[in-house]
Short mmCIF file of C-alpha atoms in Angstrom, two decimals:
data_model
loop_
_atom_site.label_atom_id
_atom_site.label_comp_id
_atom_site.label_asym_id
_atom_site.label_seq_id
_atom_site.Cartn_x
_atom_site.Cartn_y
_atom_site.Cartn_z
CA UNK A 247 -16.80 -25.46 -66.48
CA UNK A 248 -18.42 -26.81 -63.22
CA UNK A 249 -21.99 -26.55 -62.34
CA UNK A 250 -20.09 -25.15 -58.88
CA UNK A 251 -17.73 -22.70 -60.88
CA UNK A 252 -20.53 -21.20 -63.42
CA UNK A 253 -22.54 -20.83 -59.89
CA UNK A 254 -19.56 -18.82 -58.55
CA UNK A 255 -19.02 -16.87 -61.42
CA UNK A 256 -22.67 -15.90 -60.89
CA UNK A 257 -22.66 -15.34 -57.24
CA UNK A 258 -19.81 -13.55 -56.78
CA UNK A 259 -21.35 -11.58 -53.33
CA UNK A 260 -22.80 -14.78 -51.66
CA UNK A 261 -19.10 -16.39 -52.19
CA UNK A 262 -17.60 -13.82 -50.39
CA UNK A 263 -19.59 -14.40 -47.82
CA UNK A 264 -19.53 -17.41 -47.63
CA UNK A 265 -15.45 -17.33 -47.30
CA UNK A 266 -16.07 -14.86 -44.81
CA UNK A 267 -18.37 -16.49 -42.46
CA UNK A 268 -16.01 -19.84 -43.21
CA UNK A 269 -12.93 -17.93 -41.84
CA UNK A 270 -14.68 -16.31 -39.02
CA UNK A 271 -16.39 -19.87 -38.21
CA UNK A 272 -12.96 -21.53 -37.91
CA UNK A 273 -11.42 -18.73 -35.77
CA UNK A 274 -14.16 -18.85 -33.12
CA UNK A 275 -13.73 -22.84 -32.96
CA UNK A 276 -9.85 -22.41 -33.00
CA UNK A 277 -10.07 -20.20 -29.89
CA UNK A 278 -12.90 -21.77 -27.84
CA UNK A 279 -11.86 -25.54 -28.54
CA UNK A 280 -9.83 -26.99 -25.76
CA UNK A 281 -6.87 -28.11 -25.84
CA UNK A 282 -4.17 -29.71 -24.03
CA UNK A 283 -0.73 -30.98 -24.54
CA UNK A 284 -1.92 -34.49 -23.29
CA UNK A 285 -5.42 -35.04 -23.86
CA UNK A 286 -6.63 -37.25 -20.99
CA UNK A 287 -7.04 -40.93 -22.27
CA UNK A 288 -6.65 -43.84 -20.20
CA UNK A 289 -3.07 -46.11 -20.96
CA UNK A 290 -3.25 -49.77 -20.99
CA UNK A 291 -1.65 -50.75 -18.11
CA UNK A 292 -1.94 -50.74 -14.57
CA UNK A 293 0.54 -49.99 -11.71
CA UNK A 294 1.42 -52.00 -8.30
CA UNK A 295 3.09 -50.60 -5.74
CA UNK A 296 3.93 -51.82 -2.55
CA UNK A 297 6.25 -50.65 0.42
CA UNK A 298 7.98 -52.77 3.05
CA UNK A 299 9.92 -50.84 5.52
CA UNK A 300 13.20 -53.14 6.94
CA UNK A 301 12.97 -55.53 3.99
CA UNK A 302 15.88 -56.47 1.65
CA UNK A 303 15.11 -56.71 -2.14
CA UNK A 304 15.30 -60.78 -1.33
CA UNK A 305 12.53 -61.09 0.97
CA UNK A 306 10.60 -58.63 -1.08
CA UNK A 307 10.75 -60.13 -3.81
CA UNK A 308 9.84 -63.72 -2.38
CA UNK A 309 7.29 -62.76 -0.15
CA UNK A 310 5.75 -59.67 -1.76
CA UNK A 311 6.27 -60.00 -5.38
CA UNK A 312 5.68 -63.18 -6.14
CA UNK A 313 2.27 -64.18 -4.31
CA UNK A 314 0.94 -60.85 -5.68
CA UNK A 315 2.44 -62.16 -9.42
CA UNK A 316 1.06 -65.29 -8.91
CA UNK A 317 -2.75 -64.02 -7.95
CA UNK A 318 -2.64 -61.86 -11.43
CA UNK A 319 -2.34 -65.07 -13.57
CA UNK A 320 -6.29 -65.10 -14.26
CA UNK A 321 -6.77 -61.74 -14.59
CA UNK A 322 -8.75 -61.13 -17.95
CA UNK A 323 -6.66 -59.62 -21.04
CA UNK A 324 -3.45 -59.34 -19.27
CA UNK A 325 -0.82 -59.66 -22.13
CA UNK A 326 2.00 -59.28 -19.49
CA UNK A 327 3.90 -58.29 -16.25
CA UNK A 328 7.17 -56.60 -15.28
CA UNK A 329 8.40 -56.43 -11.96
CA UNK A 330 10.43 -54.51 -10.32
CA UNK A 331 11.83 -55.10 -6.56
CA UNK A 332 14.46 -53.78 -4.68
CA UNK A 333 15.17 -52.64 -0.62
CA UNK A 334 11.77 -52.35 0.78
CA UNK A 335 9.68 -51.72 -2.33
CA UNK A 336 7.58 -54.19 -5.05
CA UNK A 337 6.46 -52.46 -8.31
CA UNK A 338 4.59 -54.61 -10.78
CA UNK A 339 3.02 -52.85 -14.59
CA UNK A 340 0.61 -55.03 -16.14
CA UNK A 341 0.25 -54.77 -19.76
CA UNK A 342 -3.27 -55.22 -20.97
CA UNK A 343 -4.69 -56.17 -24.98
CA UNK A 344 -6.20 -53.24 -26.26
CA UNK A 345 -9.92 -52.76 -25.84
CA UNK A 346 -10.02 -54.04 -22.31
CA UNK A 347 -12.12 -52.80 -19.88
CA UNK A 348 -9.45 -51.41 -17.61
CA UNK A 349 -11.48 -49.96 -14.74
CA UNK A 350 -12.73 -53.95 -14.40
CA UNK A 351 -9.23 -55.25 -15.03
CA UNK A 352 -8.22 -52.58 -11.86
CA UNK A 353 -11.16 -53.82 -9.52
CA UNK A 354 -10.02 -57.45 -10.47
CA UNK A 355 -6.60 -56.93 -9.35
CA UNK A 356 -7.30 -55.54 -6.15
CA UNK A 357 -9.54 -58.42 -5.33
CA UNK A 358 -6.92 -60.74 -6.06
CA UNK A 359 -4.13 -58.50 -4.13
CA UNK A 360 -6.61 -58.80 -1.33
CA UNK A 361 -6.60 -62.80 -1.09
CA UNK A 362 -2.87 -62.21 -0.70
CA UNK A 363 -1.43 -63.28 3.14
CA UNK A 364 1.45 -60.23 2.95
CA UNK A 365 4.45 -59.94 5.52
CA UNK A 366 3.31 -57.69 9.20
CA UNK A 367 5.38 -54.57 8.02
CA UNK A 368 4.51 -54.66 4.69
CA UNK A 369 1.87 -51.95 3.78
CA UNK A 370 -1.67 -52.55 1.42
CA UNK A 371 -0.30 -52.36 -2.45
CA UNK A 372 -1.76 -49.23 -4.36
CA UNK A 373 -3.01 -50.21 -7.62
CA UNK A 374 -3.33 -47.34 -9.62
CA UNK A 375 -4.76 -47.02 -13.75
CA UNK A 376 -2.76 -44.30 -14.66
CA UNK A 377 -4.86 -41.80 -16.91
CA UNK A 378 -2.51 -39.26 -18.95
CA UNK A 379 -4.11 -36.56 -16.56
CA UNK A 380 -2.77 -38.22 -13.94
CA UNK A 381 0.67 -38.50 -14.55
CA UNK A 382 3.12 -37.25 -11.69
CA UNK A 383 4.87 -34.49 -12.49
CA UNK A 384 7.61 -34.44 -10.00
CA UNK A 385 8.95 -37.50 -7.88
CA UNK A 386 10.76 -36.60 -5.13
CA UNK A 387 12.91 -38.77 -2.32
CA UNK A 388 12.90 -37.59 1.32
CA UNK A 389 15.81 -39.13 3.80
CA UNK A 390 17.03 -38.50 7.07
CA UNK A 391 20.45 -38.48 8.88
CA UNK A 392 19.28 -41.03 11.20
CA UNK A 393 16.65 -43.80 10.87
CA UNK A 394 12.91 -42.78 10.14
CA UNK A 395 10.87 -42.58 13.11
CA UNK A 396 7.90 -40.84 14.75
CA UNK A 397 9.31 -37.58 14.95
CA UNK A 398 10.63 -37.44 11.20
CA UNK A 399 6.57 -39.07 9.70
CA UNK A 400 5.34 -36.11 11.66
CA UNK A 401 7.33 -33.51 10.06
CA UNK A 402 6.48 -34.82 6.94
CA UNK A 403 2.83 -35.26 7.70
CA UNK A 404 2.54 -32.12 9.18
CA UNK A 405 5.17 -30.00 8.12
CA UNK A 406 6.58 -30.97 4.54
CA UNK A 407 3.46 -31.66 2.92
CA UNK A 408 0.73 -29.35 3.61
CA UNK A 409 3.33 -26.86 1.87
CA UNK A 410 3.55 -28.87 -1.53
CA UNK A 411 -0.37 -29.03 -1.79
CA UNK A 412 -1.00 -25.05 -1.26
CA UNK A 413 1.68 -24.78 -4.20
CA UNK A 414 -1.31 -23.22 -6.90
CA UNK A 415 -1.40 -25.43 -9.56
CA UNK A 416 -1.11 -28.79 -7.52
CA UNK A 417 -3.74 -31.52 -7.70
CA UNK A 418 -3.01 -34.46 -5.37
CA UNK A 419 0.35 -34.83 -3.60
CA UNK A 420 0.65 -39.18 -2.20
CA UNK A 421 3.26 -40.56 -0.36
CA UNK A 422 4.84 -43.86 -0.38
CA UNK A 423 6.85 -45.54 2.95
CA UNK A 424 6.99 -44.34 6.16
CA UNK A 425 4.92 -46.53 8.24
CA UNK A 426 4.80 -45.56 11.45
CA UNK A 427 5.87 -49.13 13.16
CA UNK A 428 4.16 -50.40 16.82
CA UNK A 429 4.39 -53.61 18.65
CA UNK A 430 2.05 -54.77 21.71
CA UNK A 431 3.16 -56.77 24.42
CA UNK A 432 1.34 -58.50 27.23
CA UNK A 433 2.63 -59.82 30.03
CA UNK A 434 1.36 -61.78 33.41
CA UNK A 435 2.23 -60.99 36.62
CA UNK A 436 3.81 -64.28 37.06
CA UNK A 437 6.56 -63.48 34.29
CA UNK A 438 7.27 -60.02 35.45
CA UNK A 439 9.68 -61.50 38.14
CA UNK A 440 11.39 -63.79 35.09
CA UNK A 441 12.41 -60.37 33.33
CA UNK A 442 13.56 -58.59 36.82
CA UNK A 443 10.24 -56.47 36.25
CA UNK A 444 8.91 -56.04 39.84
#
């Protein structure tokens, strides 16, 4: 026999015990231990988005895509990047080695987004590190009978969304598109006439 099994054989109270206080130990840390069904950990890739209202997948993908592909070329343990373009959207994921620092790999992208000379209509790319707490839950696709104007961003502005975010339970609620569009125009009163503006 064991040094540990003649002990037992001895001790027979303080083994109990011991069992005891082991089972009651493991309980307590069972129940007071959190945890989650995706522990939050940060993935190794990084998400660009960008929306251009009015542009076909062509011109997005010539004048949106490919600058902003271009700029990411230095970008420090980049192992690649998908794109993705169609009618008035650019998505790019860039795939990073493990054990890079992503939060500097994120800041590092958005400076070189920045340098980019994007089309007017074309809104500031969101470059998100998506953490596993941060995953969307629910995408959803808003469309109108007729084109998207004022009147239909204000409704969902003011309207459509402030009733998703007081749904309990909901952390952030973004949207993506619907820039509202203006133009200025300045004229001289010697051109008014030219136009039949009196």
């Amino acid at each position: 026999m064991t040094w540990f099994t003649k002990w037992a054989l001895r001790n027979r109270p303080a083994l109990v015990f011991s069992v005891i206080a082991s089972i009651i130990f493991g309980i307590f840390s069972y129940t007071t231990i959190p945890m989650e069904l995706m522990p939050s950990a940060d993935q190794p890739y990084i998400t660009i988005s960008a929306v251009g209202n009015g542009m076909d997948a062509v011109s997005m993908d010539e004048q949106v895509t490919q600058p902003i592909e271009k700029v990411l070329t230095g970008i420090k343990g980049k192992r690649n990047v998908v794109a993705e373009t169609g009618n008035n959207f650019s998505q790019m994921t860039v795939t990073f080695e493990s054990g890079t620092n992503l939060k500097e790999a994120k800041q590092q992208i958005q400076d070189s987004i920045s340098m980019v000379n994007l089309p007017n209509g074309v809104m500031k790319p969101y470059v998100v590190l998506l953490n596993t707490s941060q995953i969307p839950v629910v995408y959803l696709g808003l469309s109108f009978d007729k084109e998207i104007g004022n009147i239909e961003l204000n409704l969902v502005d003011n309207e459509i969304l402030p009733q998703f975010k007081d749904i309990k339970g909901v952390g952030n609620v973004m949207t993506y598109g619907g820039k509202i569009s203006r133009f200025q125009s300045k004229w001289t009163r010697q051109n008014l006439p030219l136009h039949n503006i009196l």
